[in-house]
Amino acid sequence: MKVSYQWLSQYVDVSGYTANELAEKLTRSGIEVDIVENRNKGVTGVVVGYVKSREKHPDADKLSVCKVDVGQAEELQIVCGAKNVDAGQKVPVAIVGAKLPDGLVIKRAKLRGVESQGMICSAKELGLNDKLLPKEIQEGILVLPADTPIGADILEVLAINDEVMDLDLTPNRSDALSMLGAAYEIGAILGRDVKTPDSASGLQDTESPVTASDRISVEITAKDACSHYAARLIEGVKIGPSPLWLQNRLMAAGIRPISNIVDVTNYVMLEYGQPLHAFDADRLANGHIDVRFAREGEKLVTLDDVERTLEPHMLLITDGTKPVGLAGVMGGANSEVSEVTTRILLESAKFDGGTIRKTSRQLGLRSEASLRFEKEVNPEAVIPALNRAAALMAELAGGQVASGIVEAVAREHRPVQIEITLGRINSYLGTSLTMDEVTSIFRRLNFTFEPLEQDGLLVHVPSRRGDITRTVDLIEEVARLHGYDNIPTTLMNTETTPGALTKEQAIRRTVRRLMTGSGLHEAITYSFTHPEQIASFAGAYRDAQPVALAMPMSEERSVLRTSLVPHLIDAALYNRNRNIDDVALFEIGRVFLSSESSLSKLPEEKLLLSALMTGKRSELHWTGKPGNVDFFDLKGVFERVVSYLGIEGIRYVAAKPEGFHPGRTASIEVEEDGVCRVIGTIGQLHPALQQAKDLADTYVLEVELETLAKLAGERFTYRQLPRFPAITRDMALVVDRAVAVGDLIATAQATAGDWLESIQVFDIYTGDRIDSSKKSVAISLVYRTPERTLTDEEVSELHVRVVAALEASYGAELRK
């Protein structure tokens, strides 16, 4: 709901508060304000001008030279390129020195040799949303009404000097879907009275001797879906544009003006929160209205010119012979108000919110009216809104209102009364409020009440607050208006048991967060699988016997899995078959291991972490062509997990397990109690398996998460930031291809000792510049000690020893 500050000020005194201050108070009292928008986007120096003459530019076919009166001593000569500019118009004129929203400052200029002393503006140039303007003036300059005073500030004329609060309402606060509802809320917060419009004002002077019930009739057949339907007849109306003040208020609320009749219905809807609809009375059979449910297969062309097939649960407005509107959602094209309309049947009703919501959702029709009906409108606003709209139509469209209201009531509204005690309020809130303080809050809310015995009250809830039905709702109102910040904080007076996660549970959550943070999506697959899945990829537990289910759902789910990888491969294949080639998945789950073909005891369960990556490592981007994922992408993801958990001593040893690529696979080893143990495998799937599954190069990881959880540190350990600078030395070593890079690094670390802070391989080269049996390994070594600054001589001496150790151990040669 968009609430105009200027419009709001007509109902409640907001002096002394800015729109932003009101927004803060509304938010603190329970109605969140998303944003406060200033309608003035930076306009100054724009006034109303009168185009006295328009002549064709002597040297440009598309330009006009206009003489414009802006209320100053001299007329202005302005060159204008708009097609719709013409003599006799009132237009917005940016005089010399004026500023526009795009930062443009108006200066004297010459256009094709003709001096121009200003600029005639369009709505868009003034920062207005031209899509909300009437269609006929969306293009070209903005033409103002003929009675607009010359020289008037355009900020006042178009109400641009206004701010709009955008309320983000919860479903229960439908009362604030109106200006009066917002005014009641602001009045309660500020403790100020609300001035409601006199809905019947002017009706006595405009009512005709014609009695409405002689010309129109109303009945409700669907009594469960419509509790009250009222109508008025307005005759002799003249369809035309609305006055500027009305258009300005509608546009501030985000609604496009259409015509005086339609605009009045929208204006009163925004004012009262009660949707209305205007029918062309001459297009209704015998001026009759019947509210009923649709018949099976019945059709209606709505105002958007779409033919809709209706269902029996949809509520219709009919004239006894044909549907003329979809109740509470949208009118029918066959009863639409047009330029030739002279008689209006004005509808105001209370429809069932659930019925309207179901129809609106099923047909995909969401309107301002359906939004309000869905949340239930104020049943006591039906008649006041109807009278208010009829009076405005008489005033703005020159019509005469037939005397009397024609209505049908299927169900009377029952006012809500709630008994409450001061003790219960204070007990719920933990406060020490007095009866005077509580009753003052109810008065500010415009709730009437009667005192009961002891400290009790009988509160009469106004019908506009349909969200208040219970005692706790009243207590919430007291809390809101008293101020949540003023409610004291008290400790719980009861025994509590702190909850906690086990170490394994905490590690599992951490690993899940790290994997998703690395760009992988979590998969959850079945624990049951097909025996052939185990045969095609047994994983690390290839000796385990598959455990068969006694009563499987199907052969596809007949045994317990011994690896998570087969189902991840299936997920990758599923995505690839749908043109999603870049897949990165992980799963945390259990496998079931048994050494017996005929199960005599429960299988061993192991918690594993598995991952799969295939395709490109990133999306297509102009900065460069993305490469394919490889072994080191997946290894990097796993090492991030290991590093975060504080696990040290992880080693990667070349391996050739079944189902993996024989040259691009490693076993993951860790030392436990002095013994190295394999806890997982990382590598590329075997090319034959990839070909059988029609997959590109695919890399998988499977590791025992239970073991990682045991090895993870109990707490994080942070290192102090270094105080002394480091010295970096790079070297490129030529070694045999069979030499493992990890061995080179281990030897360098052992030789350099504590002064070697870090060592990183940044390039491996094999090519025609070196012997085919050799490779070049480029290594960066960072030397530092926390005790002092190392000298170049000390580092050089140590670095020479490192190079010598590598030469002696592996026959390494420095590459020149």
mmCIF file of C-alpha atoms in Angstrom, residues 17-296:
data_model
loop_
_atom_site.group_PDB
_atom_site.id
_atom_site.type_symbol
_atom_site.label_atom_id
_atom_site.label_comp_id
_atom_site.label_asym_id
_atom_site.label_seq_id
_atom_site.Cartn_x
_atom_site.Cartn_y
_atom_site.Cartn_z
ATOM 1 C CA TYR A 17 6.819 14.834 11.644
ATOM 2 C CA THR A 18 8.489 14.107 8.339
ATOM 3 C CA ALA A 19 7.525 11.139 6.190
ATOM 4 C CA ASN A 20 10.693 9.339 7.265
ATOM 5 C CA GLU A 21 9.880 9.897 10.937
ATOM 6 C CA LEU A 22 6.362 8.561 10.421
ATOM 7 C CA ALA A 23 7.810 5.542 8.609
ATOM 8 C CA GLU A 24 10.096 4.851 11.573
ATOM 9 C CA LYS A 25 7.184 5.033 14.014
ATOM 10 C CA LEU A 26 4.999 2.807 11.838
ATOM 11 C CA THR A 27 7.744 0.200 11.547
ATOM 12 C CA ARG A 28 8.365 0.205 15.296
ATOM 13 C CA SER A 29 4.656 -0.289 15.962
ATOM 14 C CA GLY A 30 4.344 -3.337 13.712
ATOM 15 C CA ILE A 31 3.637 -2.065 10.175
ATOM 16 C CA GLU A 32 6.862 -2.191 8.235
ATOM 17 C CA VAL A 33 7.589 0.591 5.752
ATOM 18 C CA ASP A 34 9.791 -0.681 2.938
ATOM 19 C CA ILE A 35 10.791 2.681 1.523
ATOM 20 C CA VAL A 36 9.893 6.355 1.551
ATOM 21 C CA GLU A 37 9.929 7.654 -2.004
ATOM 22 C CA ASN A 38 10.257 11.349 -2.797
ATOM 23 C CA ARG A 39 8.098 12.121 -5.831
ATOM 24 C CA ASN A 40 10.281 15.127 -6.640
ATOM 25 C CA LYS A 41 13.264 13.635 -8.466
ATOM 26 C CA GLY A 42 15.121 16.961 -8.550
ATOM 27 C CA VAL A 43 12.802 19.446 -10.292
ATOM 28 C CA THR A 44 13.202 23.180 -9.608
ATOM 29 C CA GLY A 45 12.220 26.253 -11.579
ATOM 30 C CA VAL A 46 9.420 24.650 -13.624
ATOM 31 C CA VAL A 47 6.198 26.656 -13.908
ATOM 32 C CA VAL A 48 2.903 26.526 -15.799
ATOM 33 C CA GLY A 49 3.017 28.276 -19.153
ATOM 34 C CA TYR A 50 0.421 29.166 -21.769
ATOM 35 C CA VAL A 51 1.339 28.547 -25.432
ATOM 36 C CA LYS A 52 0.103 31.700 -27.165
ATOM 37 C CA SER A 53 1.307 30.757 -30.618
ATOM 38 C CA ARG A 54 3.081 27.991 -32.471
ATOM 39 C CA GLU A 55 4.894 28.361 -35.778
ATOM 40 C CA LYS A 56 6.999 26.016 -37.850
ATOM 41 C CA HIS A 57 10.773 26.388 -37.428
ATOM 42 C CA PRO A 58 12.184 28.042 -40.571
ATOM 43 C CA ASP A 59 15.038 25.550 -40.916
ATOM 44 C CA ALA A 60 13.722 22.335 -39.323
ATOM 45 C CA ASP A 61 10.591 20.400 -40.228
ATOM 46 C CA LYS A 62 10.297 18.670 -36.859
ATOM 47 C CA LEU A 63 10.754 21.762 -34.669
ATOM 48 C CA SER A 64 8.242 24.408 -33.652
ATOM 49 C CA VAL A 65 8.823 27.954 -32.407
ATOM 50 C CA CYS A 66 6.401 28.771 -29.595
ATOM 51 C CA LYS A 67 5.542 32.021 -27.796
ATOM 52 C CA VAL A 68 4.841 31.114 -24.174
ATOM 53 C CA ASP A 69 3.385 33.190 -21.335
ATOM 54 C CA VAL A 70 4.747 32.040 -17.947
ATOM 55 C CA GLY A 71 3.343 34.928 -15.915
ATOM 56 C CA GLN A 72 6.425 37.102 -16.276
ATOM 57 C CA ALA A 73 6.741 40.550 -17.815
ATOM 58 C CA GLU A 74 7.963 39.196 -21.140
ATOM 59 C CA GLU A 75 6.867 36.247 -23.199
ATOM 60 C CA LEU A 76 9.365 33.452 -23.761
ATOM 61 C CA GLN A 77 10.372 32.096 -27.129
ATOM 62 C CA ILE A 78 10.869 28.343 -26.894
ATOM 63 C CA VAL A 79 11.872 25.897 -29.614
ATOM 64 C CA CYS A 80 10.032 22.600 -29.090
ATOM 65 C CA GLY A 81 10.321 19.272 -30.901
ATOM 66 C CA ALA A 82 7.149 17.619 -29.538
ATOM 67 C CA LYS A 83 4.509 16.678 -32.093
ATOM 68 C CA ASN A 84 1.573 17.444 -29.803
ATOM 69 C CA VAL A 85 2.514 21.035 -28.846
ATOM 70 C CA ASP A 86 -0.048 23.581 -30.010
ATOM 71 C CA ALA A 87 -1.358 27.063 -29.345
ATOM 72 C CA GLY A 88 -3.857 27.411 -26.512
ATOM 73 C CA GLN A 89 -2.278 24.730 -24.306
ATOM 74 C CA LYS A 90 -1.229 24.971 -20.661
ATOM 75 C CA VAL A 91 2.113 23.204 -20.326
ATOM 76 C CA PRO A 92 4.993 22.789 -17.841
ATOM 77 C CA VAL A 93 7.831 25.131 -18.775
ATOM 78 C CA ALA A 94 11.382 24.887 -17.451
ATOM 79 C CA ILE A 95 12.591 28.479 -17.526
ATOM 80 C CA VAL A 96 16.254 29.506 -17.746
ATOM 81 C CA GLY A 97 18.039 28.286 -14.604
ATOM 82 C CA ALA A 98 15.587 25.454 -13.946
ATOM 83 C CA LYS A 99 16.874 21.995 -13.034
ATOM 84 C CA LEU A 100 15.458 18.648 -14.175
ATOM 85 C CA PRO A 101 15.913 15.143 -12.694
ATOM 86 C CA ASP A 102 18.574 14.058 -15.158
ATOM 87 C CA GLY A 103 20.831 16.887 -13.944
ATOM 88 C CA LEU A 104 20.030 19.120 -16.904
ATOM 89 C CA VAL A 105 20.218 22.857 -16.156
ATOM 90 C CA ILE A 106 18.188 24.955 -18.595
ATOM 91 C CA LYS A 107 20.138 27.679 -20.366
ATOM 92 C CA ARG A 108 19.515 30.014 -23.249
ATOM 93 C CA ALA A 109 20.371 28.220 -26.474
ATOM 94 C CA LYS A 110 20.046 28.453 -30.222
ATOM 95 C CA LEU A 111 18.459 25.605 -32.141
ATOM 96 C CA ARG A 112 19.072 25.805 -35.882
ATOM 97 C CA GLY A 113 19.680 29.529 -35.534
ATOM 98 C CA VAL A 114 16.570 30.321 -33.465
ATOM 99 C CA GLU A 115 16.946 31.364 -29.837
ATOM 100 C CA SER A 116 15.179 29.209 -27.231
ATOM 101 C CA GLN A 117 14.562 30.637 -23.743
ATOM 102 C CA GLY A 118 13.456 27.512 -21.934
ATOM 103 C CA MET A 119 12.006 24.064 -22.403
ATOM 104 C CA ILE A 120 8.470 22.690 -22.608
ATOM 105 C CA CYS A 121 8.547 19.436 -20.620
ATOM 106 C CA SER A 122 7.047 15.994 -20.912
ATOM 107 C CA ALA A 123 5.961 13.971 -17.890
ATOM 108 C CA LYS A 124 9.061 11.794 -18.180
ATOM 109 C CA GLU A 125 11.339 14.834 -18.167
ATOM 110 C CA LEU A 126 9.722 15.880 -14.866
ATOM 111 C CA GLY A 127 10.584 12.504 -13.326
ATOM 112 C CA LEU A 128 7.002 11.209 -13.415
ATOM 113 C CA ASN A 129 6.175 7.634 -14.313
ATOM 114 C CA ASP A 130 4.604 8.315 -17.695
ATOM 115 C CA LYS A 131 3.150 4.791 -17.752
ATOM 116 C CA LEU A 132 0.695 5.947 -15.076
ATOM 117 C CA LEU A 133 -0.514 8.850 -17.185
ATOM 118 C CA PRO A 134 -3.558 8.601 -19.453
ATOM 119 C CA LYS A 135 -2.555 6.861 -22.677
ATOM 120 C CA GLU A 136 -3.249 9.860 -24.862
ATOM 121 C CA ILE A 137 -0.550 11.965 -23.141
ATOM 122 C CA GLN A 138 2.144 9.348 -22.545
ATOM 123 C CA GLU A 139 4.013 10.616 -25.593
ATOM 124 C CA GLY A 140 5.038 14.198 -26.189
ATOM 125 C CA ILE A 141 4.737 17.137 -23.824
ATOM 126 C CA LEU A 142 2.454 17.083 -20.794
ATOM 127 C CA VAL A 143 -0.703 19.110 -21.492
ATOM 128 C CA LEU A 144 -2.286 20.506 -18.321
ATOM 129 C CA PRO A 145 -5.970 21.290 -17.721
ATOM 130 C CA ALA A 146 -7.191 24.582 -19.150
ATOM 131 C CA ASP A 147 -7.980 26.040 -15.714
ATOM 132 C CA THR A 148 -4.420 25.602 -14.421
ATOM 133 C CA PRO A 149 -3.135 29.048 -13.308
ATOM 134 C CA ILE A 150 -0.307 30.494 -15.421
ATOM 135 C CA GLY A 151 2.988 30.833 -13.536
ATOM 136 C CA ALA A 152 2.060 28.329 -10.838
ATOM 137 C CA ASP A 153 4.874 26.115 -9.521
ATOM 138 C CA ILE A 154 4.611 22.721 -11.223
ATOM 139 C CA LEU A 155 5.568 21.014 -7.942
ATOM 140 C CA GLU A 156 2.287 22.201 -6.441
ATOM 141 C CA VAL A 157 0.211 21.701 -9.590
ATOM 142 C CA LEU A 158 1.240 18.056 -10.045
ATOM 143 C CA ALA A 159 1.700 17.368 -6.299
ATOM 144 C CA ILE A 160 5.274 16.329 -7.030
ATOM 145 C CA ASN A 161 6.427 17.942 -3.797
ATOM 146 C CA ASP A 162 5.231 14.889 -1.896
ATOM 147 C CA GLU A 163 6.612 11.739 -0.304
ATOM 148 C CA VAL A 164 5.079 8.279 -0.506
ATOM 149 C CA MET A 165 5.466 5.585 2.159
ATOM 150 C CA ASP A 166 5.320 2.025 0.817
ATOM 151 C CA LEU A 167 3.758 -0.176 3.517
ATOM 152 C CA ASP A 168 4.727 -3.864 3.560
ATOM 153 C CA LEU A 169 1.594 -5.238 5.175
ATOM 154 C CA THR A 170 1.178 -8.641 6.739
ATOM 155 C CA PRO A 171 -1.995 -10.536 5.677
ATOM 156 C CA ASN A 172 -3.833 -9.764 8.914
ATOM 157 C CA ARG A 173 -3.544 -5.969 8.560
ATOM 158 C CA SER A 174 -5.949 -5.483 5.668
ATOM 159 C CA ASP A 175 -7.311 -2.423 7.501
ATOM 160 C CA ALA A 176 -4.181 -0.520 6.446
ATOM 161 C CA LEU A 177 -4.940 -1.144 2.751
ATOM 162 C CA SER A 178 -6.655 2.234 2.758
ATOM 163 C CA MET A 179 -5.787 5.842 3.471
ATOM 164 C CA LEU A 180 -8.268 5.964 6.349
ATOM 165 C CA GLY A 181 -6.788 2.773 7.790
ATOM 166 C CA ALA A 182 -3.305 4.274 7.612
ATOM 167 C CA ALA A 183 -4.659 7.468 9.180
ATOM 168 C CA TYR A 184 -6.168 5.530 12.108
ATOM 169 C CA GLU A 185 -2.815 3.830 12.645
ATOM 170 C CA ILE A 186 -0.861 7.109 12.518
ATOM 171 C CA GLY A 187 -3.462 8.774 14.755
ATOM 172 C CA ALA A 188 -3.095 6.003 17.328
ATOM 173 C CA ILE A 189 0.696 6.253 17.278
ATOM 174 C CA LEU A 190 0.763 10.055 17.563
ATOM 175 C CA GLY A 191 -2.276 10.303 19.831
ATOM 176 C CA ARG A 192 -4.144 12.542 17.377
ATOM 177 C CA ASP A 193 -7.718 12.519 16.113
ATOM 178 C CA VAL A 194 -8.714 11.201 12.697
ATOM 179 C CA LYS A 195 -10.928 13.356 10.446
ATOM 180 C CA THR A 196 -13.096 11.070 8.324
ATOM 181 C CA PRO A 197 -14.783 12.426 5.195
ATOM 182 C CA ASP A 198 -18.524 13.029 5.301
ATOM 183 C CA SER A 199 -19.589 10.279 2.918
ATOM 184 C CA ALA A 200 -23.060 11.726 2.383
ATOM 185 C CA SER A 201 -21.848 15.293 1.881
ATOM 186 C CA GLY A 202 -23.368 16.821 -1.235
ATOM 187 C CA LEU A 203 -25.792 13.978 -1.900
ATOM 188 C CA GLN A 204 -28.812 15.932 -0.695
ATOM 189 C CA ASP A 205 -28.124 18.678 -3.241
ATOM 190 C CA THR A 206 -27.574 16.279 -6.148
ATOM 191 C CA GLU A 207 -30.221 13.635 -5.525
ATOM 192 C CA SER A 208 -32.885 13.582 -8.222
ATOM 193 C CA PRO A 209 -36.622 13.005 -7.674
ATOM 194 C CA VAL A 210 -36.106 9.591 -9.260
ATOM 195 C CA THR A 211 -36.161 6.732 -6.754
ATOM 196 C CA ALA A 212 -33.384 4.218 -7.356
ATOM 197 C CA SER A 213 -35.545 1.212 -6.483
ATOM 198 C CA ASP A 214 -37.885 2.130 -9.357
ATOM 199 C CA ARG A 215 -35.079 1.735 -11.887
ATOM 200 C CA ILE A 216 -32.764 -0.952 -10.461
ATOM 201 C CA SER A 217 -33.123 -4.104 -8.355
ATOM 202 C CA VAL A 218 -30.706 -6.339 -6.473
ATOM 203 C CA GLU A 219 -30.802 -9.931 -5.240
ATOM 204 C CA ILE A 220 -28.257 -12.351 -3.779
ATOM 205 C CA THR A 221 -28.615 -15.981 -4.835
ATOM 206 C CA ALA A 222 -25.168 -17.085 -3.553
ATOM 207 C CA LYS A 223 -25.857 -16.074 0.047
ATOM 208 C CA ASP A 224 -22.805 -17.882 1.475
ATOM 209 C CA ALA A 225 -20.397 -15.949 -0.767
ATOM 210 C CA CYS A 226 -21.975 -12.473 -0.549
ATOM 211 C CA SER A 227 -23.324 -11.144 2.721
ATOM 212 C CA HIS A 228 -24.207 -7.611 1.561
ATOM 213 C CA TYR A 229 -24.721 -6.026 -1.869
ATOM 214 C CA ALA A 230 -25.661 -2.362 -2.299
ATOM 215 C CA ALA A 231 -26.090 -0.205 -5.383
ATOM 216 C CA ARG A 232 -26.835 3.395 -6.338
ATOM 217 C CA LEU A 233 -27.981 4.877 -9.619
ATOM 218 C CA ILE A 234 -26.327 8.000 -11.051
ATOM 219 C CA GLU A 235 -27.902 9.463 -14.200
ATOM 220 C CA GLY A 236 -26.855 12.157 -16.635
ATOM 221 C CA VAL A 237 -23.122 11.652 -16.186
ATOM 222 C CA LYS A 238 -20.624 12.933 -18.726
ATOM 223 C CA ILE A 239 -17.521 10.768 -19.167
ATOM 224 C CA GLY A 240 -14.287 12.720 -19.305
ATOM 225 C CA PRO A 241 -10.900 13.145 -17.612
ATOM 226 C CA SER A 242 -10.650 13.543 -13.859
ATOM 227 C CA PRO A 243 -9.471 16.783 -12.294
ATOM 228 C CA LEU A 244 -5.747 17.045 -11.786
ATOM 229 C CA TRP A 245 -5.897 16.676 -7.997
ATOM 230 C CA LEU A 246 -7.612 13.310 -8.341
ATOM 231 C CA GLN A 247 -5.186 12.101 -11.004
ATOM 232 C CA ASN A 248 -2.232 13.172 -8.835
ATOM 233 C CA ARG A 249 -3.461 11.127 -5.866
ATOM 234 C CA LEU A 250 -4.074 8.031 -7.963
ATOM 235 C CA MET A 251 -0.621 8.257 -9.550
ATOM 236 C CA ALA A 252 0.984 8.690 -6.122
ATOM 237 C CA ALA A 253 -0.676 5.394 -5.179
ATOM 238 C CA GLY A 254 0.581 3.719 -8.372
ATOM 239 C CA ILE A 255 -2.750 3.677 -10.248
ATOM 240 C CA ARG A 256 -3.190 5.052 -13.774
ATOM 241 C CA PRO A 257 -6.070 7.519 -14.235
ATOM 242 C CA ILE A 258 -8.615 6.436 -16.884
ATOM 243 C CA SER A 259 -11.786 8.541 -16.682
ATOM 244 C CA ASN A 260 -13.714 10.456 -14.060
ATOM 245 C CA ILE A 261 -16.088 7.565 -13.270
ATOM 246 C CA VAL A 262 -13.430 4.835 -13.067
ATOM 247 C CA ASP A 263 -11.055 7.143 -11.218
ATOM 248 C CA VAL A 264 -13.661 7.864 -8.550
ATOM 249 C CA THR A 265 -14.143 4.141 -7.877
ATOM 250 C CA ASN A 266 -10.374 3.704 -7.533
ATOM 251 C CA TYR A 267 -10.052 6.831 -5.377
ATOM 252 C CA VAL A 268 -12.725 5.699 -2.915
ATOM 253 C CA MET A 269 -11.233 2.183 -2.873
ATOM 254 C CA LEU A 270 -7.914 3.691 -1.804
ATOM 255 C CA GLU A 271 -9.624 5.987 0.688
ATOM 256 C CA TYR A 272 -11.942 3.464 2.389
ATOM 257 C CA GLY A 273 -10.350 0.136 1.399
ATOM 258 C CA GLN A 274 -13.732 -0.832 -0.108
ATOM 259 C CA PRO A 275 -13.541 -1.835 -3.803
ATOM 260 C CA LEU A 276 -16.321 -0.501 -6.011
ATOM 261 C CA HIS A 277 -17.412 -1.148 -9.571
ATOM 262 C CA ALA A 278 -19.326 1.018 -12.036
ATOM 263 C CA PHE A 279 -21.624 -0.631 -14.600
ATOM 264 C CA ASP A 280 -23.182 1.023 -17.603
ATOM 265 C CA ALA A 281 -26.780 0.805 -16.362
ATOM 266 C CA ASP A 282 -28.183 0.878 -19.892
ATOM 267 C CA ARG A 283 -26.338 -2.355 -20.700
ATOM 268 C CA LEU A 284 -27.973 -4.280 -17.843
ATOM 269 C CA ALA A 285 -31.209 -6.110 -18.599
ATOM 270 C CA ASN A 286 -33.975 -4.233 -16.757
ATOM 271 C CA GLY A 287 -31.381 -2.676 -14.437
ATOM 272 C CA HIS A 288 -31.272 -5.906 -12.462
ATOM 273 C CA ILE A 289 -28.357 -7.392 -10.478
ATOM 274 C CA ASP A 290 -28.178 -10.998 -9.315
ATOM 275 C CA VAL A 291 -25.144 -12.285 -7.407
ATOM 276 C CA ARG A 292 -24.812 -16.026 -8.092
ATOM 277 C CA PHE A 293 -22.270 -18.756 -8.764
ATOM 278 C CA ALA A 294 -21.249 -19.535 -12.336
ATOM 279 C CA ARG A 295 -22.703 -22.431 -14.229
ATOM 280 C CA GLU A 296 -20.516 -25.209 -15.624
#
